[in-house]
XYZ file of C-alpha atoms in Angstrom:
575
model
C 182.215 94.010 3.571
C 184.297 96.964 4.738
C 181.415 99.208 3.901
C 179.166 97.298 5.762
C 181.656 96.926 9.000
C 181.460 100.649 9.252
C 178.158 101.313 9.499
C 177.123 97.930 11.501
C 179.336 99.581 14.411
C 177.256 102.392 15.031
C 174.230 99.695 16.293
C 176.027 97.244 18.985
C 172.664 97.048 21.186
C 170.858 95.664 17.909
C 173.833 93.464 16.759
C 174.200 92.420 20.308
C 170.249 91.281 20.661
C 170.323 89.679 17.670
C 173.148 87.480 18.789
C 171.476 86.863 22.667
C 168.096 86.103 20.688
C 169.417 83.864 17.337
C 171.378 81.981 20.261
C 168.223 81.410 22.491
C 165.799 80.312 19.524
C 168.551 77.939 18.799
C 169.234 75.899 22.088
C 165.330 76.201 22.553
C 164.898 74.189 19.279
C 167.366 72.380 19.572
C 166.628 70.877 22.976
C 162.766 70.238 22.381
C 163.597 66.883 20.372
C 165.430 66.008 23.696
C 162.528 66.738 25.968
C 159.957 64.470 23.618
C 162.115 61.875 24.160
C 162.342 61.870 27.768
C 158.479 62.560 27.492
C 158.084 59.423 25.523
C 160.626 56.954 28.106
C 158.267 58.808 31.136
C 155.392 57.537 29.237
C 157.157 53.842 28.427
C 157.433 53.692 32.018
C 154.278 54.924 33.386
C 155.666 58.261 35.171
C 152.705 60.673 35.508
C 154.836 62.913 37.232
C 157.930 63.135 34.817
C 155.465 63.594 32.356
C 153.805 66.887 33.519
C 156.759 68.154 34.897
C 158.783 67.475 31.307
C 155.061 68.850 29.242
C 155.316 72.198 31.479
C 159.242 72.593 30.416
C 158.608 71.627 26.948
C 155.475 74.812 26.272
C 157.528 77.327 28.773
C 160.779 76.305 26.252
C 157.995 76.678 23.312
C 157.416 80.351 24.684
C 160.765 80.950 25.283
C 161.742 79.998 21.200
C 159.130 82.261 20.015
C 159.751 85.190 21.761
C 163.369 85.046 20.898
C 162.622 84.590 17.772
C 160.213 87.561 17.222
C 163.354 89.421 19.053
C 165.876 88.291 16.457
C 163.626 89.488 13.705
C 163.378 92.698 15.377
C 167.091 93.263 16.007
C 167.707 92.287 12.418
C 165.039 94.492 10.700
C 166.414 97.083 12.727
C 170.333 96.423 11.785
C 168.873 96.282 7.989
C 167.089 99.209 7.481
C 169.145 101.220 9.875
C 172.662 100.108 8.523
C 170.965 100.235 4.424
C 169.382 103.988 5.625
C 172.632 104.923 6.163
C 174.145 103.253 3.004
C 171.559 105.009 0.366
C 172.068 108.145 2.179
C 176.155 108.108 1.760
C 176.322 106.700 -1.551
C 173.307 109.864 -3.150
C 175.867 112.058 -1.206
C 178.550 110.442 -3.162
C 176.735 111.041 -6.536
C 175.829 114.530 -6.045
C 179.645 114.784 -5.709
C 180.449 113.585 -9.033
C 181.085 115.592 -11.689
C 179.062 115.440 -15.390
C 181.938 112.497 -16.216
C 181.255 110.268 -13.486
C 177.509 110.337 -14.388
C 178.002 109.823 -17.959
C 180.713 107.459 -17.018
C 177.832 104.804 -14.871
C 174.480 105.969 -16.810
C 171.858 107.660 -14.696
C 169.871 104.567 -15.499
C 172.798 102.231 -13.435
C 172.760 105.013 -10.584
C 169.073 105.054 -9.921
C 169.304 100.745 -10.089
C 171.912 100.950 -7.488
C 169.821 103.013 -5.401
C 166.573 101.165 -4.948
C 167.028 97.339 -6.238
C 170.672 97.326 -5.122
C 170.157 98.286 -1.772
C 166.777 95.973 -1.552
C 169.509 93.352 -2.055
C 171.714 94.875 0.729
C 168.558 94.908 3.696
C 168.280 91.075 2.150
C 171.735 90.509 3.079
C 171.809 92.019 6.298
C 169.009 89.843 7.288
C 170.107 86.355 6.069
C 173.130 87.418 7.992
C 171.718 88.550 11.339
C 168.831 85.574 11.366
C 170.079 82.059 8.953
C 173.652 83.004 9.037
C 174.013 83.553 13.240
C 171.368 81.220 13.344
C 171.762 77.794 10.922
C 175.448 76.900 11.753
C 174.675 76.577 15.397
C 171.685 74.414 14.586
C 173.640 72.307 12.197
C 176.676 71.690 15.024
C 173.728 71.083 17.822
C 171.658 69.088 15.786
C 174.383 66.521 14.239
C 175.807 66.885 18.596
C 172.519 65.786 19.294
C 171.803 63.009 16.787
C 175.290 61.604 17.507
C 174.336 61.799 21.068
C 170.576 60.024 21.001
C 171.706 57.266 18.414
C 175.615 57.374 18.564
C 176.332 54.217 16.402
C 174.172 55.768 13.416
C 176.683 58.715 13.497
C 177.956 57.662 9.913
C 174.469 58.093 8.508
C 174.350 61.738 9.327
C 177.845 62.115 7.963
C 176.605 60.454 4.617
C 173.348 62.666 4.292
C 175.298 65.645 5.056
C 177.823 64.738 2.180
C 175.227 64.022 -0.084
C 173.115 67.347 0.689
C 176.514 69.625 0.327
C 176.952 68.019 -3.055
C 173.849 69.283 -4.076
C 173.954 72.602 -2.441
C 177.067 73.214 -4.112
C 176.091 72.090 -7.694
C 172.972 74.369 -6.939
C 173.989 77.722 -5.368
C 177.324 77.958 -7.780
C 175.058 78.308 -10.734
C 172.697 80.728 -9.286
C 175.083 82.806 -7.747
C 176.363 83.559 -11.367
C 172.553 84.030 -12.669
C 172.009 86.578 -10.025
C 174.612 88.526 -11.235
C 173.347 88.525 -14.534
C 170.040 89.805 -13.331
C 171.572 92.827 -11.990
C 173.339 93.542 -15.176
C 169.763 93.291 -17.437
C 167.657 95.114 -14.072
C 169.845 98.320 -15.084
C 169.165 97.736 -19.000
C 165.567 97.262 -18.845
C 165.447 100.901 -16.061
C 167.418 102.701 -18.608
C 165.153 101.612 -21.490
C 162.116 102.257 -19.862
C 164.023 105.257 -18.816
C 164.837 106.818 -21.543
C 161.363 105.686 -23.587
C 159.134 107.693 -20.917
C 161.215 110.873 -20.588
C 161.412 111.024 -24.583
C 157.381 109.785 -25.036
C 157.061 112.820 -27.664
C 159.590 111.820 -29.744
C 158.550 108.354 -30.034
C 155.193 109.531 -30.404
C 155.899 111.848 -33.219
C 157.773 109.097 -34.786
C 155.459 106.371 -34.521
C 158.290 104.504 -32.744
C 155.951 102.522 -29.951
C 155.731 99.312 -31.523
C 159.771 99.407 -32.209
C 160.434 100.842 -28.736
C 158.432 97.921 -28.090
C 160.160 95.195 -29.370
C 163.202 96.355 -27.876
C 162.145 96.310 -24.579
C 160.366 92.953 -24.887
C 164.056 91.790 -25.824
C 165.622 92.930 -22.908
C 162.657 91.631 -20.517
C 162.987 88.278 -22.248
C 166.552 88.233 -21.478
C 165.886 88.829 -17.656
C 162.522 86.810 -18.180
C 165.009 83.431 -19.356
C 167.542 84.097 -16.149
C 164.774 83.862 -13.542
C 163.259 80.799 -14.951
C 166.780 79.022 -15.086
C 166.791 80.392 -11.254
C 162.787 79.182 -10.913
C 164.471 75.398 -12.367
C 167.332 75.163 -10.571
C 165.296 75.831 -6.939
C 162.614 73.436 -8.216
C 164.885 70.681 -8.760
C 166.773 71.216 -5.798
C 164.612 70.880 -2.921
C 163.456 67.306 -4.305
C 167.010 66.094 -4.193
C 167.644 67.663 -1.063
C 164.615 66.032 0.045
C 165.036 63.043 -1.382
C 168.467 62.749 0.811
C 167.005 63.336 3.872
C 163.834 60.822 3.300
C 166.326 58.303 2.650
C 168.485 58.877 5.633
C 165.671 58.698 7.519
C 164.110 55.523 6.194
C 167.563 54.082 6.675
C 167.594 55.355 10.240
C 163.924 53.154 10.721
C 164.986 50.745 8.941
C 168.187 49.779 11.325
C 166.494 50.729 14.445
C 163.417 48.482 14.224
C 165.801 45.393 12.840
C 167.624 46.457 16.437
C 164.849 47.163 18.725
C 165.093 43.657 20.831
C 168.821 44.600 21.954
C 168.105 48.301 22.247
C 163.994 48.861 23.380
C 165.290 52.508 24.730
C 165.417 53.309 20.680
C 161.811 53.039 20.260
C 161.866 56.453 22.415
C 164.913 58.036 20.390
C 164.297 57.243 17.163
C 161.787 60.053 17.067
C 164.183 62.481 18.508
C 167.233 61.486 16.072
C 164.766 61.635 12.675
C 164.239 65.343 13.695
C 167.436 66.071 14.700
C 168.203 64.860 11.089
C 165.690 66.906 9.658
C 167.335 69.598 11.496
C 170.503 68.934 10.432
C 169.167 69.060 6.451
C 167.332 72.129 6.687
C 170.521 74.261 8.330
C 172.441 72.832 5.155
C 169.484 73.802 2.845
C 168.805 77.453 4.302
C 172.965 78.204 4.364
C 172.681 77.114 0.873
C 170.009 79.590 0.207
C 171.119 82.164 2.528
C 174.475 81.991 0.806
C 172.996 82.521 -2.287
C 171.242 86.168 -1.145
C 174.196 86.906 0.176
C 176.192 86.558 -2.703
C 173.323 88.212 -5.319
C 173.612 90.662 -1.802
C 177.279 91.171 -2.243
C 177.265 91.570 -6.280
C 175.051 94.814 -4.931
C 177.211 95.558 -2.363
C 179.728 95.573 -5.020
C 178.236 97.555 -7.536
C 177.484 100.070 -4.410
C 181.258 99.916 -3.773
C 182.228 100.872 -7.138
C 180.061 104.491 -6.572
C 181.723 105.180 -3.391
C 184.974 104.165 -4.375
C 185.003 106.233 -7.228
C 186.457 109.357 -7.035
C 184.989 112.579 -8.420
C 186.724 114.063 -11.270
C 186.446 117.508 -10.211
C 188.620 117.966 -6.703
C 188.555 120.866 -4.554
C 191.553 122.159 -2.537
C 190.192 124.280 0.028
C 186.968 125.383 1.509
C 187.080 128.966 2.308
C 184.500 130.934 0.826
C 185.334 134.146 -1.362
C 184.052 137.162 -2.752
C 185.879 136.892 -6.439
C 185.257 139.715 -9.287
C 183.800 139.053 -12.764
C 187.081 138.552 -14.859
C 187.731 135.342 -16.559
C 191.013 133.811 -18.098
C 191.683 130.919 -20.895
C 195.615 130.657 -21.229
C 196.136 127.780 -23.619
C 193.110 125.971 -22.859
C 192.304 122.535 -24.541
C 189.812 119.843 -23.281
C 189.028 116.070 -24.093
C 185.922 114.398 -23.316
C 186.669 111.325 -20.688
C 186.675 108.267 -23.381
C 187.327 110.223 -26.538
C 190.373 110.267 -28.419
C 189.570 113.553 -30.273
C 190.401 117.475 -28.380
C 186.975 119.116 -28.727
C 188.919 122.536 -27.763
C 192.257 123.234 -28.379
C 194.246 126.231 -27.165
C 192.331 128.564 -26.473
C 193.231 131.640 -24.733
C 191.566 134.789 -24.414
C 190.332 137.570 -21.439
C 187.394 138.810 -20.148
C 187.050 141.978 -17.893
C 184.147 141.861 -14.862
C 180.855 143.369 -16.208
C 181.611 142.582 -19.624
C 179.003 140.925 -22.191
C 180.798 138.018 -24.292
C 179.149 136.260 -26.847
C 179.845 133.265 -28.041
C 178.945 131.755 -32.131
C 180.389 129.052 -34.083
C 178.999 126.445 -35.980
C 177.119 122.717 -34.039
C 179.534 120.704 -32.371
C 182.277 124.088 -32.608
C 182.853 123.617 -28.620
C 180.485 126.705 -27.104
C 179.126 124.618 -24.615
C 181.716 122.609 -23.338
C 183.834 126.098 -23.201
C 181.029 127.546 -21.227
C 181.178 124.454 -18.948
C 184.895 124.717 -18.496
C 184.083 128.432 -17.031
C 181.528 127.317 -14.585
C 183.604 123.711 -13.716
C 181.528 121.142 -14.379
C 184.350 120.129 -16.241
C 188.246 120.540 -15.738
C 190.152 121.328 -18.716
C 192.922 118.561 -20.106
C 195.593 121.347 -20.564
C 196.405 124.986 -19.526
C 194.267 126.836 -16.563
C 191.468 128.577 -16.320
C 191.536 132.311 -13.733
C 187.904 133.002 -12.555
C 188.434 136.433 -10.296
C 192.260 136.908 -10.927
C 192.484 133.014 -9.073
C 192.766 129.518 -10.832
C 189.761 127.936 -10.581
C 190.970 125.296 -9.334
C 192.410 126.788 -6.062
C 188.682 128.026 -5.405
C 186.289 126.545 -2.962
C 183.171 124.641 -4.679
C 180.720 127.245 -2.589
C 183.216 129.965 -4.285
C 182.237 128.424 -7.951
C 178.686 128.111 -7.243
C 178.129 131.235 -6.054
C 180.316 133.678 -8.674
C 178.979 131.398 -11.435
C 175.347 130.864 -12.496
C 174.668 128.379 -15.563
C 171.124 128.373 -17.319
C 171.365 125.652 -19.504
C 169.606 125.727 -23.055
C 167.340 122.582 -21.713
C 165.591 123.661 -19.185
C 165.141 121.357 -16.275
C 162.503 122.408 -13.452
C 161.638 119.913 -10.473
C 158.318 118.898 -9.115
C 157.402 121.723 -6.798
C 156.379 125.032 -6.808
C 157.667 128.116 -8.628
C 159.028 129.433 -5.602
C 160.875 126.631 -4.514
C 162.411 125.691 -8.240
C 163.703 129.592 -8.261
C 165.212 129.843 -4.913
C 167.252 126.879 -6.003
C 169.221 129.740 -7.286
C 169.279 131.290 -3.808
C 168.201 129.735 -0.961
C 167.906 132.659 1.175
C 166.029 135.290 -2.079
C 163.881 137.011 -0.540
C 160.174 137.262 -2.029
C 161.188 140.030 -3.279
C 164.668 139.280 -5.073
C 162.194 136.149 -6.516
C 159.840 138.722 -8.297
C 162.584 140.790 -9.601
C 164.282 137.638 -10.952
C 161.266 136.962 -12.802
C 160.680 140.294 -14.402
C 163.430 140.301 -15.604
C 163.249 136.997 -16.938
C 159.777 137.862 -18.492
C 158.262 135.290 -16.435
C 155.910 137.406 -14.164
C 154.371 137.799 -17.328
C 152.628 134.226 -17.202
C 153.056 133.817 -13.637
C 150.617 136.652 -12.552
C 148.132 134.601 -14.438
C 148.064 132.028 -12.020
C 145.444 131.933 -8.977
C 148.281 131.062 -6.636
C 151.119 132.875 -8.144
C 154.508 131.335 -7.402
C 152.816 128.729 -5.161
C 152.039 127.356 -8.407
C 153.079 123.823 -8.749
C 155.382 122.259 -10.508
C 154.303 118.871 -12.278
C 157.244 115.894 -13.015
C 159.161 116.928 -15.935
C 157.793 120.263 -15.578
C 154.744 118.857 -18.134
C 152.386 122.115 -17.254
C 154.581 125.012 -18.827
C 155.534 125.120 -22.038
C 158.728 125.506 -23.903
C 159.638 129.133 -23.483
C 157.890 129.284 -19.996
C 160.399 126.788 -18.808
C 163.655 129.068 -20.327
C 162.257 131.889 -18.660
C 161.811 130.118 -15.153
C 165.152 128.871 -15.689
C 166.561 131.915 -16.553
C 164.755 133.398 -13.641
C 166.562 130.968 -11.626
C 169.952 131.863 -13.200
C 169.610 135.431 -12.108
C 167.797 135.428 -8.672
C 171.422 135.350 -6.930
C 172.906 138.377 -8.871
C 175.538 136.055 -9.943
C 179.126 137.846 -10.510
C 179.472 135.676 -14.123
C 176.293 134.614 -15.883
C 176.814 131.894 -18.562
C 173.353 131.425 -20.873
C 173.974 128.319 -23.115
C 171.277 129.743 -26.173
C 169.064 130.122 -22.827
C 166.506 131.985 -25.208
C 166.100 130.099 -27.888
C 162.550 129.005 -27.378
C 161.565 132.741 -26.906
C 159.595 134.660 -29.488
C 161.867 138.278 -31.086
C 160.009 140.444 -28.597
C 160.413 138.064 -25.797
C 164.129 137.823 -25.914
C 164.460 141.895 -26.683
C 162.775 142.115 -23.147
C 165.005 139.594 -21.602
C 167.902 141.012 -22.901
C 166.973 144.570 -21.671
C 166.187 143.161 -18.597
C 169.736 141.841 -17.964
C 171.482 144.979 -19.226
C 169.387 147.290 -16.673
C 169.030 145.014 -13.638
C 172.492 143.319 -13.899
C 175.258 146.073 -15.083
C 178.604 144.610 -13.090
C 177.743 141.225 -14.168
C 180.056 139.413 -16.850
C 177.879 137.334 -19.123
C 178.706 134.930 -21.166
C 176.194 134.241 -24.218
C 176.138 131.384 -26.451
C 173.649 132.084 -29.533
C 172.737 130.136 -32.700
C 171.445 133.755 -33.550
C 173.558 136.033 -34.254
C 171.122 139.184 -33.259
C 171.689 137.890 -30.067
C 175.360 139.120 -29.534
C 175.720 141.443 -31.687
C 175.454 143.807 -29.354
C 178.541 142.609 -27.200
C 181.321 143.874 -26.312
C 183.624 140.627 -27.464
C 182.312 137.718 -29.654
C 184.204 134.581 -29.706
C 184.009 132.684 -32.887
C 184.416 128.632 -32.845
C 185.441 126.752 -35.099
C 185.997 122.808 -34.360
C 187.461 123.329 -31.532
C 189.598 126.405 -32.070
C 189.075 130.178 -31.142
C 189.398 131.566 -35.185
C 188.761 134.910 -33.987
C 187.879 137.474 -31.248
C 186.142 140.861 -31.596
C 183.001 142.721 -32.074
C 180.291 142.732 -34.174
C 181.605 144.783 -36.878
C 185.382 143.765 -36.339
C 184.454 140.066 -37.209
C 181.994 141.081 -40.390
C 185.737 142.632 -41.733
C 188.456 140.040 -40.451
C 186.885 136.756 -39.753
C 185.837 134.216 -42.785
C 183.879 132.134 -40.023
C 181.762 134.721 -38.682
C 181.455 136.113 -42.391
C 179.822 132.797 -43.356
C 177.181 132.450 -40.101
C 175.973 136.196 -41.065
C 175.668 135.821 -44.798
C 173.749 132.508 -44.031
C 171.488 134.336 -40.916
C 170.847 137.117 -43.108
C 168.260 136.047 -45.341
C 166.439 134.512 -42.492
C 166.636 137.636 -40.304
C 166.107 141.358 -41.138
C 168.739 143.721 -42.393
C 168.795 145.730 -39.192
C 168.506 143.576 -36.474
C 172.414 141.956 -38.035
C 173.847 145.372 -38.971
């Protein structure tokens, strides 16, 4: 509840109306039963005046309970959203603060449940709190007050209703608490299944997988399907036995009022008054019973939200001064281990890289090329030995620093619903129209961009779905270079490009950015060849350094990928 406490003091004027109105509604309610009955002893005795004067306080009391109670809705809407707003906003904040680990480590899936159906559950909480919780306990002290009060020797038969409805309360709302949770837990595995089965609709497509993909998610839904029926069973038979308590209290009440009513006639006037205050009494024990229940499926939400904030990013930075750092790069004795593997996926590598040089990068699948190239651009900090971007450890660099020496295009490309122009200047926010065209000619994108009626107010479909494969490297490579990064990292950036296509991109990058250091990762070797230092991979280790022609004389690893590219490539383009 600390989380909550911190943003609930930032609205006193709301939590204070709520308070003023939940109060007001209350005694309003409370004291209506009291009026009736006065009504009633005016009317036993024939008081016309009594009676008009006690019907005119009894509808301006009416007036007065409704308006408080639209007020205490308002106030508590307001608290909800305001104070949940404020909640979402802090804990995406969070998020975009983790590093690739932390994502991995909750499941984008669990992130985007804790977002929307999570909260949900929080702006429920907040207003069971702010309208049954301010509201029910008062009615249950002023109602049992007041039932004591009108029939004072039946105060044992409240006591014994109350008992009996507690029992059940607690027999109910322990179970369902626990199902709650539960329904959480399946919520984030049915998201991540349906997930993961829309993004990937191609594959299952192309592998006739719907009818499997199917049954699995039929499973999970089944699963959640069984909990809310259990829930649906438990609140069916609950409000029979809760009303089967209060039915009998009351017929009891009746019963030992009317075998009374010659030595008390006054009760013929209160027994209406002490039923309802009874009835009041069992439906402030029923709703806290219920409320408690949201609140506690509320705080299993507020708990899972807790666990976001409270976790802290892996990647931590020491300073924010911003820096203008050169192109040279460092590895001294590098070696990194995924967060919950067992098994180095790079160990000890070391090797230097002067600004405005081109590296390439080869090895066999699953060698290490990408997670070294993530290590340079610190989406990932290394297990052992440091890593010098500009002469500094990377560490002791601001994140602006990082972000702005280092530009990553990823192999996937990922493009957001948009337009061109705002998917490149994510690159640059402040590229000029002009720095946005050359990005793309050099990418090879103007090519296919020209085409378009509107240019690069073209849009942007989810999942980027109206550009193909290749178009989407080159707008992502686009986006890569519209900052004139200092270090350019391209993880096999090009490998949905035709021969021709990449030859372009290549010259492109050699012409238009001459001081930057690029990094290139490459299935193909034709696509390094060229550089002036190839690293060579090999599970996990650097098993040699050099250029092209150094490595076709000393290196047995980089002898192996050429004899094996060879055949599939011509003689030239690997000499």
């Amino acid at each position: 509840m600390q989380i909550l406490r911190e943003h609930l003091f930032k609205y006193p004027t709301y939590i204070l109306g709520a308070v003023i109105s939940a109060v007001a509604s209350i005694g309003t309610m409370l004291y209506q039963p009291k009026l009736l009955q006065d009504i009633l002893n005016a009317i036993l005795k024939n008081n016309m005046d009594a009676i008009k004067t006690l019907s005119v306080w009894l509808i301006f009391l009416a007036v007065i309970g409704v308006i408080s109670g639209i007020y205490n809705v308002y106030f508590a809407a307001k608290i909800a959203q305001n104070v949940t707003s404020d909640l979402r906003l802090r804990t995406y904040q969070k998020i975009q603060s983790f590093s690739f680990g932390n994502i991995e480590h909750f499941s984008s899936g669990s992130l985007v449940v804790r977002l929307i159906n999570d909260m949900n559950q929080i702006t429920n909480l907040l207003m069971s709190v702010f309208m049954q919780f301010l509201r029910m306990p008062l009615m249950f002290i002023g109602a049992f007050i007041m039932g004591v009060y009108t029939l004072p020797r039946l105060w044992w038969l409240e006591i014994l209703m109350i008992i009996l409805v507690i029992l059940v309360s607690i027999f109910t709302f322990q179970k369902m608490g626990r199902l709650f949770g539960q329904v959480q837990i399946f919520m984030d595995k049915i998201n991540t299944r349906a997930k993961e089965t829309l993004q990937g609709m191609r594959v299952v497509k192309s592998f006739n997988q719907e009818a499997n993909n199917s049954a699995n998610f039929n499973q999970t839904s089944d699963e959640l399907n069984k909990i809310n029926l259990w829930i649906g069973y438990i609140f069916s038979a609950s409000f029979p036995a809760f009303m089967l308590a209060t039915y009998a209290a009351i017929a009891l009440a009746i019963y030992l009022v009317g075998g009374s009513i010659t030595s008390h006639p006054s009760d013929v006037a209160a027994i209406s008054s002490y039923v309802t205050y009874l009835s009041l009494v069992m439906n402030a024990i029923i709703v806290i019973g219920m409320t408690a229940t949201m609140v506690s499926r509320g705080l299993v939400s507020l708990e899972r939200i807790k666990e976001v904030l409270d976790t802290k990013p892996d990647l931590t930075y020491v300073t924010d001064q911003d820096e203008d750092l050169k192109g040279s790069v460092e590895f001294k004795h590098v070696s990194f281990t995924y967060p919950d593997s067992k098994q180095e996926t790079l160990h000890d590598i070391s090797f230097k890289v002067a600004p405005g040089q081109k590296i390439g990068i080869v090895g066999k699948t699953g060698s290490g090329k990408s997670t070294l190239a993530q290590l340079i651009a610190r989406l990932y900090d290394p297990s052992s030995g440091e890593i010098d971007l500009g002469g500094k450890n990377i560490k002791e660099v601001s994140q602006k620093t990082v972000t702005k020496t280092v530009s990553f295009v990823l192999q996937r490309a990922i493009l957001f619903s948009g337009t061109i122009n705002e998917n490149l200047r994510q690159g640059k926010k402040t590229a000029s129209q002009a720095e946005i065209e050359k990005a793309a000619q050099i990418a090879q994108a103007e090519e296919f961009i020209s085409k378009y009626p509107d240019t690069f107010e073209h849009e942007v479909e989810e999942r980027s779905a109206n550009f193909s494969g290749g178009q989407k490297q080159r707008l992502s490579l686009a986006r890569g270079v519209v900052g004139n990064p200092v270090v350019l990292i391209l993880d096999d950036s090009t490998s949905a490009l035709d021969a021709k296509s990449e030859k372009l991109v290549q010259e492109g990058l050699a012409k238009h950015l001459k001081g930057t250091t690029t990094f290139i990762i490459a299935e193909k070797l034709v696509s390094v060849k060229d550089a002036d230092q190839i690293l060579v991979l090999d599970d996990g280790h650097l098993s040699a350094c050099g250029t092209h022609a150094e490595l076709l004389k000393t290196s047995p690893v980089y002898q192996e990928i050429y004899q094996t590219q060879k055949a599939k490539e011509r003689r030239s383009d690997l000499s």
